[in-house]
Amino acid sequence: EMRKVLLYLLVIITGLIFIGRLFYLQIIDDNFKKESNRNAFKREYIYPERGHIYDRNNTLLVANQPAYDVMVIPKNVKPFDTLLFSDLLGITPEKIKKQLQKARHYSPRLPSVLVGQLSKIEYASLQEKIRKFKGFYIQKRSARNYQTTMGANVLGYLAEVTPEKIKQDPFYQLGDLYGKTGIEKSYENQLRGVKGVKYIQKDIHNRDIGAYKNGELDTLPVNGKDIHITIDAVLQKYAEELMVNKRGGIVAIEPATGEILALVSAPSYNPALLVGRQRSKNFNKLFYDSIAKPLYDRSLQAQYSPGSPFKLINALIGLEEGVITPSTIFVCHHGFHYGAKKPMGCHCGGGPRNLNRGVFASCNAYFGNTYKKTIDKYPTAREGMQVWSDHAKSFGLGNFLGYDLPIGTKGRIPDVAFYDRWYGKNRWYSTFTISNAIGQGEVSTSPIQLANMTAAIANKGYYYTPHIIKKIKNGHVPKKFTIKHNTSISSKHFEPVIQGMLDVYEKKGGTGYYSRVNGIEICGKTGTSEVYQKINGVRTQLTDHSIFVAFAPKDNPKIAIAVFVENGRWGSRYGAPIASLMVEKYLKGTISRKDLETKMFTLSLQEEYEKYSSGEEFEINK
């Protein structure tokens, strides 16, 4: 009797399993339905127009132009004349075979791009003959059309999606383009829009016979959102012209908002080079230029010793910590002398120095003493160092700033942990780290960090996160760019430092005196940064970098700027003139010192760079 019951139960359970499986396959799992539908219709995507990019003054920078992709559905391909097809497409038969293999690997049934971004002329010669090649068709889309030749590092470029990207985001298909760098990458989701879909009915012979369900399921594309960026196109172009035949970075920021007015990396390139069928060839040429490195964004990625502009931070820290006042005097004996070590030389002329003269004459002895007093104020160097480091980091130094461009570097503000690793715990003192006093040693910054530091000084103690987005059509700018970041320095301590920066231009003996501009109160600070490179395996000191930071006008400042010119010798040679020209250009719109402008346009450092072209990577810090 028990056996009968077990048999019945076994039959019932087996039946329930079969019924459940059939229910899952027919009602829940739509894989078979999808496979059937694939045989009934094909899906064609209609690509949207990518959003336009404008500058802060509504100047159109990036628009679109028609482009055409040759598509392939591998399953539908019939034997064809490969030589004829390669002639029509302008590529080798080997390239066609390689692309077909890639498409089959992606999907035999789904369309893939065989050749992308044909021009109008190429499309016209191909459209009548494409019918001879079964499984291939032409799909219209848009390609970027640059209205400017500047700002390649800011605007970025589009590249073909990788298999990894497709896995991460099902929006993309093989052959699609997406923002790879710059603003194109940062705001890809806003710029790309939404694809439309058109369903085409097929008969039993796999031929197109019209719209599926009379087009009821078709959807129209939604164009990408237009965006306005904070860049001033006129200022950006002017800065790039000033940096011709030079290497380095320039960043200009509006202190009141954190909006980036100019973001220059030199040398640069015409962004139009990375559009169309020549894109790959041009990209390889730029990518493998290991000497000039045009794809390397020096304004965001390069780490330089900040040199003398960092003395401003040490002055502010010294005032905040109470180890100096504006009237504190240190005597300069042509350098800072400590122990039996080689003195830290100085070119200020020597003699008694107060804070004002220490700043505008850039006295190493003044800031060597200030730094040492700051560290030695505390019972141990470790405690003093941590206080000093925290103050410096409050200006956004030594960390990613959180701006809306996809690349960057932290730079370095050393702290207790750094020197404990370097020298050993409790085995170092203030004089071990004295190069930090003048922005050398272990301190490193990027141009955008130094520009942001200058904006914080202009604001007397606060800054807004630097950003490149100004407006998104029917969208919102991230709120984080409207949050004020306060430094750890009291606002009352900024005025004497700012006065010293003004006297850099206004007083004889000031390091920017010969770059002053009539009618504009510019506050600045020159800098010279040592740099080393391995040449034939030997660590060799190269010509110093030229550095300058400035903001203007002194009251209610409209622009803060940092200029780095690689191997430019000293700050007053390149950095100060370039900064003052940019300030005048932005605030007045015209240049009064045409001779200085011509000089900066024509001066070249190419011979300097060619001396070191065979060397290994730069060592920015000692």
C-alpha positions as MATLAB code, in Angstrom:
seq = 'EMRKVLLYLLVIITGLIFIGRLFYLQIIDDNFKKESNRNAFKREYIYPERGHIYDRNNTLLVANQPAYDVMVIPKNVKPFDTLLFSDLLGITPEKIKKQLQKARHYSPRLPSVLVGQLSKIEYASLQEKIRKFKGFYIQKRSARNYQTTMGANVLGYLAEVTPEKIKQDPFYQLGDLYGKTGIEKSYENQLRGVKGVKYIQKDIHNRDIGAYKNGELDTLPVNGKDIHITIDAVLQKYAEELMVNKRGGIVAIEPATGEILALVSAPSYNPALLVGRQRSKNFNKLFYDSIAKPLYDRSLQAQYSPGSPFKLINALIGLEEGVITPSTIFVCHHGFHYGAKKPMGCHCGGGPRNLNRGVFASCNAYFGNTYKKTIDKYPTAREGMQVWSDHAKSFGLGNFLGYDLPIGTKGRIPDVAFYDRWYGKNRWYSTFTISNAIGQGEVSTSPIQLANMTAAIANKGYYYTPHIIKKIKNGHVPKKFTIKHNTSISSKHFEPVIQGMLDVYEKKGGTGYYSRVNGIEICGKTGTSEVYQKINGVRTQLTDHSIFVAFAPKDNPKIAIAVFVENGRWGSRYGAPIASLMVEKYLKGTISRKDLETKMFTLSLQEEYEKYSSGEEFEINK';
ca = [
       0.000    0.000    0.000;
       2.832    2.348    0.911;
       4.539    1.660   -2.401;
       1.390    2.709   -4.310;
       1.243    5.965   -2.385;
       4.924    6.668   -3.116;
       4.418    5.871   -6.800;
       1.437    8.240   -6.993;
       3.409   10.961   -5.222;
       6.337   10.470   -7.597;
       4.045   10.804  -10.628;
       2.368   13.942   -9.198;
       5.673   15.587   -8.271;
       7.137   14.804  -11.699;
       4.041   16.249  -13.374;
       4.220   19.381  -11.282;
       7.885   19.841  -12.208;
       7.082   19.550  -15.930;
       4.130   21.946  -15.622;
       6.274   24.426  -13.686;
       9.052   24.227  -16.252;
       6.629   24.749  -19.150;
       5.070   27.703  -17.331;
       8.518   29.252  -16.833;
       9.553   28.744  -20.456;
       6.289   29.981  -21.956;
       5.257   32.733  -19.558;
       8.283   33.963  -17.604;
      11.382   33.257  -19.719;
      11.180   35.303  -22.948;
      14.431   34.042  -24.492;
      12.597   31.870  -27.033;
      10.206   34.699  -27.768;
      13.152   37.005  -28.327;
      14.809   34.465  -30.623;
      11.584   34.112  -32.576;
      11.173   37.861  -32.807;
      14.723   38.197  -34.101;
      13.673   36.038  -37.018;
      10.495   38.130  -37.548;
      11.986   41.628  -37.472;
      15.231   43.506  -37.161;
      15.924   46.453  -34.934;
      17.596   49.568  -36.370;
      18.793   52.321  -34.065;
      18.342   55.989  -34.884;
      21.159   57.934  -33.332;
      20.425   61.242  -31.600;
      22.307   64.464  -32.104;
      24.924   64.824  -29.408;
      24.518   67.939  -27.283;
      26.361   71.090  -28.379;
      29.044   72.679  -26.213;
      29.196   76.461  -25.718;
      31.608   78.651  -23.766;
      30.558   80.985  -20.918;
      29.689   83.755  -23.411;
      27.464   81.562  -25.634;
      30.149   81.005  -28.269;
      29.564   77.674  -29.988;
      32.596   75.430  -29.571;
      31.407   71.951  -30.594;
      28.523   71.074  -32.904;
      27.743   68.037  -35.103;
      28.098   67.036  -38.722;
      26.563   64.094  -40.607;
      28.597   60.913  -40.706;
      27.846   57.457  -42.036;
      28.766   54.030  -40.720;
      28.934   50.891  -42.837;
      27.115   48.286  -40.720;
      27.169   44.514  -40.943;
      24.934   41.732  -39.634;
      27.270   38.712  -39.921;
      24.440   36.136  -40.151;
      23.076   37.839  -43.271;
      26.391   38.173  -45.105;
      26.611   36.319  -48.430;
      29.810   35.625  -50.406;
      31.006   38.900  -51.943;
      33.841   40.416  -53.956;
      36.248   41.385  -51.153;
      38.607   43.286  -53.479;
      35.802   45.397  -54.952;
      34.382   46.097  -51.495;
      37.797   47.085  -50.120;
      38.284   49.512  -53.021;
      34.909   51.100  -52.332;
      35.619   51.424  -48.608;
      39.244   52.461  -48.965;
      40.526   49.770  -46.603;
      42.444   46.530  -47.148;
      40.746   43.118  -47.574;
      42.596   42.010  -44.430;
      40.962   44.846  -42.485;
      37.514   43.770  -43.733;
      38.125   40.184  -42.623;
      39.357   41.323  -39.230;
      36.313   43.522  -38.683;
      33.968   40.716  -39.749;
      35.566   38.345  -37.246;
      35.182   40.986  -34.547;
      31.505   41.453  -35.466;
      30.812   37.686  -35.416;
      32.438   37.422  -32.010;
      30.213   40.225  -30.712;
      27.005   38.759  -32.201;
      26.148   36.970  -35.496;
      22.634   38.468  -35.431;
      23.158   42.012  -34.164;
      24.534   44.854  -36.295;
      28.117   46.006  -35.820;
      30.133   48.827  -37.352;
      32.419   47.635  -40.144;
      33.752   51.079  -41.104;
      32.829   54.175  -39.161;
      32.379   57.855  -39.945;
      32.368   57.981  -43.749;
      32.303   61.495  -45.128;
      29.517   62.824  -47.358;
      31.648   62.221  -50.469;
      32.501   58.649  -49.438;
      28.853   57.990  -48.632;
      27.681   59.315  -51.997;
      29.968   56.965  -53.928;
      28.958   53.943  -51.843;
      25.220   54.248  -51.288;
      24.179   52.987  -54.741;
      26.506   49.979  -54.634;
      25.969   48.795  -51.064;
      22.934   46.751  -52.207;
      25.249   44.342  -54.003;
      26.740   43.297  -50.673;
      24.182   41.319  -48.681;
      24.298   41.769  -44.906;
      25.788   45.264  -45.153;
      23.975   48.578  -44.950;
      24.712   52.265  -44.236;
      23.550   53.894  -41.033;
      23.486   57.658  -40.555;
      24.754   59.209  -37.354;
      26.517   62.404  -36.358;
      30.167   63.164  -35.709;
      31.664   66.065  -33.829;
      32.207   69.294  -35.753;
      34.617   71.618  -33.960;
      34.041   75.344  -34.354;
      37.382   76.056  -32.685;
      40.973   74.849  -32.823;
      41.667   75.443  -29.132;
      40.850   73.672  -25.872;
      41.460   70.075  -26.951;
      42.383   69.066  -23.398;
      39.199   70.668  -22.053;
      36.737   69.479  -24.689;
      38.117   65.942  -24.938;
      37.330   63.511  -27.725;
      35.070   60.567  -28.599;
      36.314   57.006  -28.970;
      34.797   53.653  -29.866;
      33.338   51.759  -26.935;
      35.227   48.760  -25.594;
      33.602   45.387  -24.788;
      34.030   46.237  -21.108;
      32.119   49.481  -21.556;
      29.289   47.631  -23.311;
      29.038   45.229  -20.380;
      28.917   48.117  -17.929;
      26.251   50.063  -19.819;
      23.753   48.341  -22.157;
      23.070   51.698  -23.839;
      26.099   51.066  -26.033;
      26.609   48.645  -28.904;
      29.791   47.616  -30.664;
      30.997   50.527  -32.785;
      29.262   53.231  -30.742;
      31.235   56.285  -29.705;
      31.422   57.753  -26.222;
      33.233   60.542  -24.402;
      36.728   59.319  -23.689;
      38.321   62.420  -22.152;
      37.575   65.981  -21.094;
      34.106   67.457  -20.849;
      32.876   64.822  -23.341;
      33.597   62.163  -20.703;
      32.537   64.088  -17.604;
      29.099   64.896  -19.036;
      28.656   61.899  -21.334;
      25.238   60.988  -19.904;
      23.884   64.479  -20.585;
      25.492   64.905  -24.007;
      24.758   61.511  -25.556;
      20.943   61.681  -25.672;
      18.685   58.626  -26.161;
      18.635   56.392  -29.240;
      15.475   55.897  -31.225;
      14.477   52.423  -32.433;
      12.907   51.377  -35.731;
      11.567   47.826  -36.161;
      11.649   46.346  -39.684;
       9.439   43.339  -40.603;
      11.161   40.435  -42.396;
       9.699   37.603  -44.498;
      10.673   33.927  -44.453;
      13.521   34.720  -46.851;
      14.868   37.319  -44.396;
      13.981   40.211  -46.699;
      12.731   43.570  -45.403;
       9.017   43.970  -46.083;
       8.138   47.137  -44.181;
       7.598   48.549  -40.720;
       6.823   46.030  -37.973;
       3.272   46.521  -36.614;
       2.965   49.663  -38.737;
       5.622   51.373  -36.647;
       3.628   51.226  -33.382;
       6.712   50.118  -31.463;
       9.102   52.599  -33.094;
      10.546   55.368  -30.934;
      12.150   58.661  -31.892;
      15.617   59.645  -30.699;
      16.002   62.252  -27.974;
      18.865   64.634  -28.676;
      21.552   65.189  -26.062;
      21.462   68.246  -23.822;
      23.414   71.328  -24.784;
      25.875   72.483  -22.167;
      27.697   75.722  -21.431;
      31.150   75.497  -19.931;
      32.899   78.090  -17.794;
      35.790   78.582  -20.216;
      36.204   81.983  -21.840;
      37.041   80.990  -25.421;
      38.849   84.273  -26.157;
      41.051   83.978  -23.054;
      41.702   80.273  -23.697;
      42.776   80.943  -27.284;
      44.981   83.848  -26.211;
      46.692   81.723  -23.541;
      47.359   78.921  -26.013;
      48.924   81.418  -28.436;
      51.192   82.714  -25.666;
      52.330   79.133  -25.000;
      53.292   78.278  -28.591;
      56.762   76.657  -28.664;
      56.647   76.322  -24.897;
      55.613   73.525  -22.543;
      53.625   73.858  -19.376;
      50.206   74.652  -18.007;
      48.055   77.696  -17.290;
      44.904   77.726  -15.167;
      42.702   80.767  -14.585;
      39.812   80.715  -12.081;
      37.094   83.172  -11.100;
      37.632   83.398   -7.318;
      34.021   84.312   -6.458;
      32.608   81.114   -8.041;
      35.405   78.608   -8.683;
      34.563   78.691  -12.408;
      37.551   77.809  -14.604;
      38.149   80.593  -17.132;
      41.082   78.990  -18.952;
      42.685   75.563  -18.721;
      45.728   75.377  -20.963;
      48.116   72.512  -21.559;
      51.026   73.104  -23.928;
      51.751   71.759  -26.423;
      48.211   71.004  -27.518;
      46.565   69.881  -30.782;
      43.597   70.660  -32.989;
      40.637   68.637  -31.636;
      39.401   68.078  -35.212;
      42.320   65.657  -35.710;
      40.435   63.056  -33.674;
      37.289   63.044  -35.821;
      36.571   60.897  -38.861;
      38.393   58.022  -40.492;
      41.830   59.548  -39.912;
      41.213   59.585  -36.180;
      43.118   56.376  -35.452;
      46.141   57.423  -37.479;
      46.217   60.874  -35.887;
      45.690   59.517  -32.393;
      48.627   57.141  -32.715;
      50.838   59.997  -33.867;
      49.859   62.075  -30.831;
      49.974   59.145  -28.417;
      53.446   57.991  -29.392;
      54.961   61.477  -29.226;
      56.831   60.713  -26.018;
      58.809   63.973  -26.143;
      56.208   66.759  -26.446;
      53.364   64.583  -25.022;
      50.446   66.578  -26.492;
      47.874   64.204  -24.953;
      49.330   64.736  -21.474;
      47.343   67.443  -19.714;
      49.981   69.412  -17.858;
      47.387   71.734  -16.286;
      45.775   68.836  -14.399;
      48.275   65.970  -14.348;
      51.750   67.469  -14.071;
      53.314   67.660  -10.610;
      55.727   70.528  -10.176;
      57.503   71.926   -7.161;
      55.539   75.139   -6.560;
      58.632   77.170   -5.737;
      58.285   80.657   -4.232;
      54.471   80.985   -4.575;
      54.329   78.425   -1.772;
      56.020   81.008    0.481;
      52.609   82.688    0.654;
      51.232   79.618    2.421;
      54.130   79.590    4.872;
      53.577   83.277    5.591;
      49.901   82.681    6.342;
      50.648   79.634    8.504;
      53.295   81.631   10.413;
      50.790   84.445   11.066;
      48.058   82.002   12.131;
      50.424   80.162   14.470;
      51.653   83.452   15.938;
      55.345   82.834   15.236;
      55.567   86.025   13.134;
      53.702   89.308   12.742;
      53.804   91.606    9.718;
      56.551   93.596   11.450;
      58.720   90.595   12.396;
      62.236   91.096   10.986;
      64.761   88.474    9.926;
      68.159   89.437    8.570;
      69.088   87.852    5.271;
      72.766   87.039    4.826;
      72.240   86.161    1.151;
      70.479   82.987    2.218;
      69.137   80.938    5.103;
      71.952   79.444    7.192;
      71.326   76.511    9.523;
      73.910   74.349   11.274;
      76.879   73.175    9.290;
      74.795   72.521    6.176;
      75.106   74.409    2.925;
      72.992   77.599    3.178;
      69.740   77.940    1.240;
      70.844   80.727   -1.122;
      68.849   83.869   -1.786;
      68.810   86.572   -4.465;
      66.889   89.284   -2.595;
      70.020   91.378   -1.985;
      70.387   90.692    1.715;
      69.659   92.783    4.810;
      66.779   93.074    7.286;
      63.449   91.848    5.965;
      59.914   92.242    7.294;
      56.948   90.255    5.925;
      56.153   92.744    3.157;
      59.666   92.840    1.780;
      60.048   89.112    2.362;
      57.119   88.550   -0.003;
      57.799   91.069   -2.756;
      61.577   90.442   -2.828;
      61.033   86.682   -2.337;
      63.535   86.301    0.515;
      64.471   82.676    1.232;
      65.915   83.587    4.635;
      62.629   85.147    5.754;
      60.604   82.067    4.959;
      63.252   79.622    6.128;
      63.057   81.250    9.569;
      59.255   81.402    9.475;
      58.932   77.734    8.585;
      61.454   76.637   11.234;
      59.697   78.674   13.925;
      56.353   77.105   12.959;
      57.638   73.532   13.289;
      59.699   74.269   16.403;
      56.776   75.944   18.192;
      55.610   72.498   19.265;
      57.323   70.060   21.670;
      58.324   67.736   18.818;
      58.891   68.159   15.085;
      56.237   65.512   14.496;
      53.558   67.634   16.205;
      54.674   70.791   14.438;
      54.746   69.074   11.072;
      51.190   67.768   11.425;
      49.886   71.252   12.274;
      51.777   72.747    9.320;
      50.571   70.018    6.954;
      46.919   70.399    7.995;
      47.061   74.153    7.382;
      48.531   73.686    3.897;
      45.994   71.003    2.977;
      43.120   73.325    3.931;
      43.900   75.228    0.708;
      43.077   72.130   -1.358;
      46.734   71.168   -1.778;
      47.900   67.567   -1.546;
      44.563   66.133   -2.590;
      42.161   65.830   -5.523;
      40.100   68.981   -5.629;
      36.883   67.296   -6.758;
      36.570   69.229  -10.023;
      34.489   67.859  -12.895;
      37.224   66.742  -15.263;
      38.138   63.053  -15.314;
      41.908   63.251  -14.718;
      44.238   64.797  -12.183;
      46.866   64.276   -9.550;
      46.892   64.632   -5.779;
      50.203   66.429   -5.667;
      51.910   66.160   -2.296;
      51.892   67.991    1.007;
      54.148   65.880    3.242;
      53.009   64.979    6.754;
      54.245   63.060    9.819;
      53.623   59.651    8.254;
      55.607   60.662    5.164;
      58.715   61.719    7.111;
      58.464   58.795    9.524;
      58.697   56.506    6.504;
      61.508   58.616    5.056;
      63.735   59.118    8.099;
      62.272   56.884   10.820;
      60.065   57.795   13.767;
      61.513   60.562   15.984;
      64.646   60.732   13.819;
      64.007   64.018   12.054;
      63.726   67.743   12.894;
      62.574   70.997   11.277;
      65.865   71.495    9.437;
      65.481   68.087    7.761;
      62.473   69.455    5.887;
      63.539   73.090    5.450;
      63.154   73.036    1.627;
      59.374   73.073    2.198;
      59.858   76.682    3.318;
      60.462   77.795   -0.269;
      58.222   75.321   -2.112;
      60.952   72.853   -3.005;
      61.804   69.571   -1.308;
      58.897   67.193   -0.908;
      56.079   69.596   -1.818;
      54.500   69.171   -5.260;
      51.443   70.740   -6.859;
      49.585   70.759  -10.148;
      48.819   74.070  -11.912;
      45.117   73.826  -11.063;
      45.929   73.333   -7.368;
      48.167   76.396   -7.370;
      45.511   78.455   -9.153;
      42.933   77.327   -6.599;
      45.345   78.233   -3.763;
      45.665   81.706   -5.294;
      41.868   82.037   -5.520;
      41.620   81.163   -1.804;
      44.131   83.920   -0.988;
      42.207   86.369   -3.208;
      39.046   85.485   -1.235;
      40.899   85.921    2.078;
      40.392   82.417    3.277;
      37.922   80.379    1.248;
      37.418   78.817   -2.167;
      34.805   77.023   -4.241;
      35.645   73.737   -5.919;
      37.032   74.560   -9.386;
      34.644   73.388  -12.094;
      34.138   73.514  -15.838;
      30.334   73.246  -16.118;
      28.302   76.467  -16.115;
      24.879   75.469  -17.415;
      23.086   72.311  -18.625;
      19.984   72.750  -20.768;
      17.023   71.374  -18.822;
      19.481   70.117  -16.205;
      21.210   71.121  -13.013;
      24.813   71.961  -12.168;
      25.993   69.792   -9.238;
      25.379   71.532   -5.889;
      28.865   70.668   -4.633;
      30.228   73.497   -6.779;
      28.296   76.073   -4.729;
      29.676   74.967   -1.333;
      32.233   77.273    0.262;
      35.426   75.625    1.579;
      37.091   77.566    4.383;
      40.820   77.379    4.961;
      42.235   77.094    8.476;
      43.692   80.640    8.300;
      41.796   83.566    9.869;
      40.736   86.193    7.330;
      42.593   88.970    9.206;
      45.968   87.436    8.264;
      45.496   87.717    4.512;
      45.735   91.490    4.092;
      49.485   91.860    4.822;
      50.287   88.923    2.534;
      48.090   90.381   -0.233;
      49.810   93.750    0.170;
      53.159   92.014   -0.327;
      51.782   90.391   -3.480;
      50.643   93.792   -4.760;
      54.134   95.181   -4.153;
      55.610   92.357   -6.263;
      54.325   94.489   -9.155;
      54.261   97.974   -7.663;
      57.585   98.387   -5.833;
      61.014   98.550   -7.374;
      62.802   95.386   -6.374;
      59.550   93.473   -6.725;
      60.025   90.375   -8.876;
      57.111   91.329  -11.185;
      57.790   95.056  -11.357;
      58.534   95.093  -15.080;
      55.289   93.254  -15.906;
      52.891   95.667  -14.154;
      49.807   96.948  -15.970;
      48.677  100.555  -15.708;
      45.220  100.838  -14.217;
      45.046   97.302  -12.787;
      46.157   96.366   -9.275;
      47.624   92.892   -9.797;
      48.755   90.852   -6.795;
      51.311   88.217   -7.753;
      54.217   86.043   -6.784;
      57.040   84.807   -8.979;
      58.589   81.393   -8.568;
      61.488   79.316   -9.806;
      61.396   75.546   -9.424;
      64.355   73.209   -9.715;
      63.957   70.174  -11.940;
      66.105   67.123  -12.591;
      66.266   64.490  -15.298;
      68.215   61.300  -15.838;
      70.377   61.691  -18.948;
      72.435   58.642  -19.896;
      71.743   57.297  -16.414;
      73.102   60.399  -14.669;
      70.847   62.614  -12.539;
      71.237   66.031  -14.152;
      69.843   69.407  -13.111;
      68.002   71.105  -15.951;
      67.019   74.705  -16.495;
      64.532   75.751  -13.815;
      60.796   76.050  -14.409;
      59.275   79.543  -14.575;
      56.253   79.927  -12.271;
      53.891   82.764  -11.485;
      50.622   83.112   -9.553;
      48.455   86.218   -9.498;
      44.978   87.598   -8.975;
      43.385   90.891  -10.001;
      42.123   93.343   -9.194;
      43.243   93.528   -5.548;
      39.741   94.392   -4.355;
      36.824   92.281   -5.568;
      39.117   90.030   -7.678;
      37.767   88.683  -10.969;
      40.582   86.309  -11.973;
      43.178   84.145  -10.221;
      45.847   82.512  -12.323;
      48.772   80.094  -12.143;
      51.365   79.850  -14.923;
      53.986   77.108  -15.299;
      56.493   77.295  -18.141;
      58.826   74.303  -18.194;
      62.524   75.229  -18.271;
      61.672   78.936  -18.494;
      64.607   79.844  -16.164;
      62.881   82.137  -13.629;
      59.414   83.388  -12.826;
      59.860   86.938  -14.073;
      61.111   85.796  -17.482;
      58.003   83.974  -18.730;
      55.506   83.415  -15.916;
      54.994   87.031  -14.837;
      54.651   88.541  -18.358;
      52.258   85.804  -19.519;
      50.110   86.138  -16.395;
      49.945   89.928  -16.653;
      49.013   89.783  -20.346;
      46.210   87.328  -19.598;
      44.903   89.462  -16.744;
      44.869   92.558  -18.965;
      43.228   90.628  -21.810;
      40.470   89.329  -19.529;
      39.780   92.530  -17.598;
      40.249   95.102  -20.397;
      39.803   93.105  -23.586;
      42.794   94.795  -25.215;
      46.557   94.814  -24.654;
      48.412   98.084  -24.005;
      51.920   96.556  -24.020;
      52.136   95.319  -27.585;
      55.920   94.938  -27.444;
      55.653   92.564  -24.478;
      52.851   90.658  -26.197;
      54.912   90.231  -29.374;
      57.892   89.102  -27.335;
      55.861   86.407  -25.526;
      54.272   85.258  -28.803;
      57.637   84.813  -30.510;
      59.947   83.566  -27.751;
      60.589   79.841  -28.159;
      61.992   77.216  -25.813;
      62.274   74.499  -28.447;
      66.077   74.546  -28.437;
      65.994   74.126  -24.661;
      63.724   71.098  -24.944;
      65.790   69.494  -27.697;
      68.784   69.405  -25.332;
      66.914   67.004  -23.075;
      64.902   65.026  -25.607;
      67.060   61.913  -25.160;
      66.754   61.909  -21.361;
      64.563   59.735  -19.175;
      61.537   60.877  -17.198;
      61.739   64.117  -15.261;
      62.267   64.005  -11.522;
      60.231   67.004  -10.440;
      61.342   66.930   -6.816;
      64.712   66.449   -5.157;
];
